[in-house]
Short mmCIF file of C-alpha atoms in Angstrom, two decimals:
data_model
loop_
_atom_site.label_atom_id
_atom_site.label_comp_id
_atom_site.label_asym_id
_atom_site.label_seq_id
_atom_site.Cartn_x
_atom_site.Cartn_y
_atom_site.Cartn_z
CA MET A 1283 80.22 51.45 103.35
CA ILE A 1284 78.72 53.94 106.28
CA ALA A 1285 80.79 52.65 108.85
CA THR A 1286 83.44 53.41 106.27
CA LEU A 1287 82.13 56.49 105.97
CA VAL A 1288 82.07 57.05 109.54
CA VAL A 1289 85.59 55.96 110.73
CA ALA A 1290 86.80 57.63 108.56
CA SER A 1291 85.57 61.23 109.57
CA VAL A 1292 86.21 60.70 112.93
CA VAL A 1293 89.46 59.33 112.72
CA ALA A 1294 89.96 62.88 110.01
CA VAL A 1295 88.83 64.65 112.87
CA VAL A 1296 90.34 63.22 115.53
CA GLY A 1297 93.49 63.97 113.68
CA TRP A 1298 92.22 67.52 113.02
CA VAL A 1299 92.46 68.31 116.52
CA GLY A 1300 95.57 66.21 116.91
CA ALA A 1301 97.05 68.45 114.69
CA TRP A 1302 96.38 71.94 116.27
CA SER A 1303 97.06 70.54 119.95
CA THR A 1304 100.45 70.51 118.77
CA ILE A 1305 100.59 73.91 117.64
CA ASP A 1306 102.12 76.30 120.89
CA VAL A 1307 104.79 78.98 121.02
CA ARG A 1308 106.70 80.37 124.75
CA ILE A 1309 106.97 84.33 124.13
CA GLN A 1310 108.37 86.14 126.55
CA GLY A 1311 109.99 89.65 126.91
CA ALA A 1312 109.45 92.57 128.46
CA TYR A 1313 108.80 96.38 127.02
CA SER A 1314 110.00 100.08 128.60
CA ALA A 1315 107.67 103.34 128.54
CA ARG A 1316 108.88 107.32 128.85
CA VAL A 1317 107.67 110.41 128.04
CA LEU A 1318 109.46 112.48 126.07
CA ASN A 1319 111.25 115.68 126.23
CA ALA A 1320 110.65 118.10 123.28
CA ASP A 1321 113.93 116.77 122.11
CA GLU A 1322 112.71 113.49 122.42
CA ALA A 1323 109.73 114.11 120.77
CA GLN A 1324 111.88 115.91 117.62
CA GLN A 1325 113.33 113.05 117.15
CA ALA A 1326 110.54 110.29 118.07
CA TRP A 1327 108.49 111.65 115.04
CA ALA A 1328 111.25 112.11 113.25
CA GLU A 1329 112.36 108.41 113.04
CA LEU A 1330 108.77 107.30 113.16
CA HIS A 1331 106.85 109.37 110.78
CA SER A 1332 106.72 108.99 107.09
CA PHE A 1333 106.83 113.44 106.36
CA PRO A 1334 108.95 114.62 109.84
CA SER A 1335 108.41 118.43 108.41
CA THR A 1336 105.29 118.91 109.69
CA GLY A 1337 106.23 118.13 113.52
CA PRO A 1338 104.63 116.32 115.73
CA PRO A 1339 101.00 117.99 117.20
CA PRO A 1340 100.90 119.96 120.36
CA GLY A 1341 100.21 117.76 123.57
CA GLU A 1342 102.14 114.74 126.03
CA LYS A 1343 104.60 112.29 124.11
CA LEU A 1344 105.47 108.55 125.12
CA LEU A 1345 107.23 106.00 123.43
CA VAL A 1346 106.77 102.28 124.03
CA VAL A 1347 109.12 99.96 123.51
CA ALA A 1348 108.19 96.51 122.85
CA GLU A 1349 110.89 93.46 122.79
CA TRP A 1350 109.93 89.95 122.30
CA THR A 1351 111.69 86.59 121.70
CA ASP A 1352 109.30 82.96 120.61
CA GLU A 1353 110.00 80.32 120.57
CA GLN A 1354 107.08 78.23 117.85
CA ARG A 1355 106.26 74.36 117.52
CA THR A 1356 103.66 75.21 114.76
CA ARG A 1357 103.14 72.50 112.34
CA TRP A 1358 100.83 71.84 109.86
CA PRO A 1359 97.36 73.20 109.62
CA ALA A 1360 99.19 76.23 111.11
CA THR A 1361 100.15 78.24 107.28
CA ASP A 1362 99.03 81.25 108.00
CA CYS A 1363 100.35 82.54 111.61
CA ASP A 1364 100.90 86.39 113.21
CA PHE A 1365 101.41 87.54 116.37
CA ILE A 1366 98.89 91.04 117.68
CA VAL A 1367 100.72 93.54 119.30
CA TYR A 1368 97.99 95.26 122.42
CA VAL A 1369 99.64 98.29 123.79
CA THR A 1370 97.09 99.99 126.38
CA HIS A 1371 96.37 103.04 126.52
CA SER A 1372 93.54 105.84 127.57
CA GLY A 1373 91.26 106.52 124.31
CA PHE A 1374 91.68 109.82 122.27
CA MET A 1375 95.52 109.27 121.02
CA TYR A 1376 97.36 109.59 118.55
CA VAL A 1377 99.09 106.37 117.36
CA MET A 1378 101.77 106.57 115.42
CA ALA A 1379 104.39 103.09 115.53
CA HIS A 1380 107.48 100.91 113.90
CA GLN A 1381 108.45 97.51 113.33
CA GLY A 1382 110.05 98.00 109.62
CA ASP A 1383 107.65 97.10 106.63
CA GLY A 1384 105.73 94.22 108.44
CA TYR A 1385 103.15 95.93 110.76
CA ALA A 1386 99.38 97.27 110.49
CA LEU A 1387 98.11 99.06 112.99
CA GLY A 1388 94.06 98.70 112.84
CA SER A 1389 91.51 96.04 113.75
CA SER A 1390 90.46 93.01 113.16
CA GLY A 1391 86.56 90.98 114.10
CA LEU A 1392 90.53 88.71 115.42
CA ALA A 1393 91.63 91.00 117.86
CA GLU A 1394 88.08 91.62 119.22
CA ARG A 1395 87.20 87.89 120.10
CA ALA A 1396 90.18 87.99 121.64
CA ALA A 1397 90.03 90.51 124.06
CA ARG A 1398 86.29 89.02 124.95
CA HIS A 1399 88.12 85.11 125.21
CA TYR A 1400 91.15 86.38 127.32
CA VAL A 1401 89.19 88.31 130.23
CA ASP A 1402 92.60 90.06 131.15
CA ILE A 1403 92.67 92.09 127.80
CA PRO A 1404 91.49 95.44 129.13
CA VAL A 1405 87.92 96.44 126.90
CA MET A 1406 85.17 99.68 126.07
CA GLU A 1407 81.65 97.87 127.02
CA ASP A 1408 80.36 101.30 125.39
CA HIS A 1409 82.07 100.99 122.16
CA PRO A 1410 80.68 104.21 119.58
CA ILE A 1411 80.20 101.87 117.45
CA GLY A 1412 78.77 98.57 119.76
CA GLY A 1413 79.30 96.60 121.35
CA SER A 1414 83.14 95.88 123.05
CA ALA A 1415 86.38 96.87 121.75
CA PHE A 1416 89.77 97.12 123.19
CA GLN A 1417 91.52 99.56 125.60
CA GLY A 1418 93.47 101.08 123.36
CA SER A 1419 95.89 99.93 119.90
CA ASN A 1420 96.82 97.20 118.65
CA PHE A 1421 99.16 95.93 115.46
CA PHE A 1422 99.38 92.92 113.37
CA ILE A 1423 102.38 91.35 112.87
CA PRO A 1424 103.72 88.00 110.64
CA ALA A 1425 105.81 86.10 113.03
CA ALA A 1426 107.27 84.56 110.33
CA HIS A 1427 108.93 88.58 109.43
CA PRO A 1428 112.49 88.95 109.86
CA GLU A 1429 112.45 92.00 111.54
CA VAL A 1430 109.62 90.64 114.13
CA GLY A 1431 110.52 90.55 118.42
CA GLU A 1432 110.54 94.78 118.51
CA LEU A 1433 108.00 97.34 118.50
CA ARG A 1434 108.51 100.71 118.56
CA VAL A 1435 105.34 102.96 119.08
CA LEU A 1436 104.77 106.45 120.26
CA LEU A 1437 101.57 107.80 121.34
CA MET A 1438 100.84 111.54 121.79
CA GLY A 1439 97.63 113.42 123.41
CA GLU A 1440 96.90 115.77 126.63
CA HIS A 1441 98.20 113.83 129.21
CA GLU A 1442 99.30 110.30 129.34
CA ASP A 1443 98.88 107.98 132.15
CA MET A 1444 101.53 105.14 132.67
CA ASP A 1445 99.78 103.24 134.98
CA LEU A 1446 97.57 102.59 132.51
CA ILE A 1447 100.08 101.64 129.26
CA ARG A 1448 100.92 97.58 128.90
CA VAL A 1449 102.15 95.48 126.02
CA GLY A 1450 100.38 92.25 125.65
CA ILE A 1451 101.46 89.26 122.45
CA LEU A 1452 99.06 87.36 121.39
CA PHE A 1453 99.87 85.03 118.64
CA THR A 1454 97.80 84.04 116.01
CA CYS A 1455 97.75 80.45 113.21
CA ASN A 1456 95.15 80.61 110.77
CA ASP A 1457 92.24 83.25 112.50
CA ARG A 1458 92.25 80.81 115.47
CA LEU A 1459 93.71 81.82 119.22
CA ILE A 1460 96.97 79.77 120.68
CA ARG A 1461 98.22 82.03 122.85
CA PHE A 1462 98.26 85.49 125.50
CA THR A 1463 100.90 86.81 127.32
CA TRP A 1464 101.58 90.20 128.92
CA LEU A 1465 105.24 91.52 128.22
CA GLU A 1466 106.40 92.11 131.78
CA ALA A 1467 107.36 95.69 132.16
CA ASP A 1468 110.84 97.26 132.79
CA LYS A 1469 110.51 99.45 135.88
CA LEU A 1470 114.60 99.93 135.04
CA MET A 1471 113.74 101.71 131.37
CA LYS A 1472 110.78 104.50 132.69
#
């Protein structure tokens, strides 16, 4: 009986690992980033802000637009899959974004673990709360969301270095890191 339990456990583990090995995704896309003039900044603010009558804060305004497509190969046990979109920029920026109703701006242990796991994702080693944290902003988008595939981000601050802007997409399932991809920069749109 013990031998049967051991064999059953080994088969279950092999099946679990095999199921996760069939989860994959191919992500392709591009992003553009450009400095907005006063009229363009006001229009972007009105489109993205819930209360546009207040007007945008002072400083430089940059609009980052990311678009991507994905080919997912997911099976059980991948029941809850999401995209985490990373937008690199200098710190202390005012950030707004729009991707329909399904996106969320913020951070999580999963996003920070991904930044440590994928070494080309930039991190701040001297983060105020200790440890390292992603250098920029990240957004969470359900992979099954009908409007998935586009994110518009408005960055506002005293100064923004365009060379720091990059956009990366992380595909996750059930809190597992599946695939990270940097999107191509659309040079013609900058």
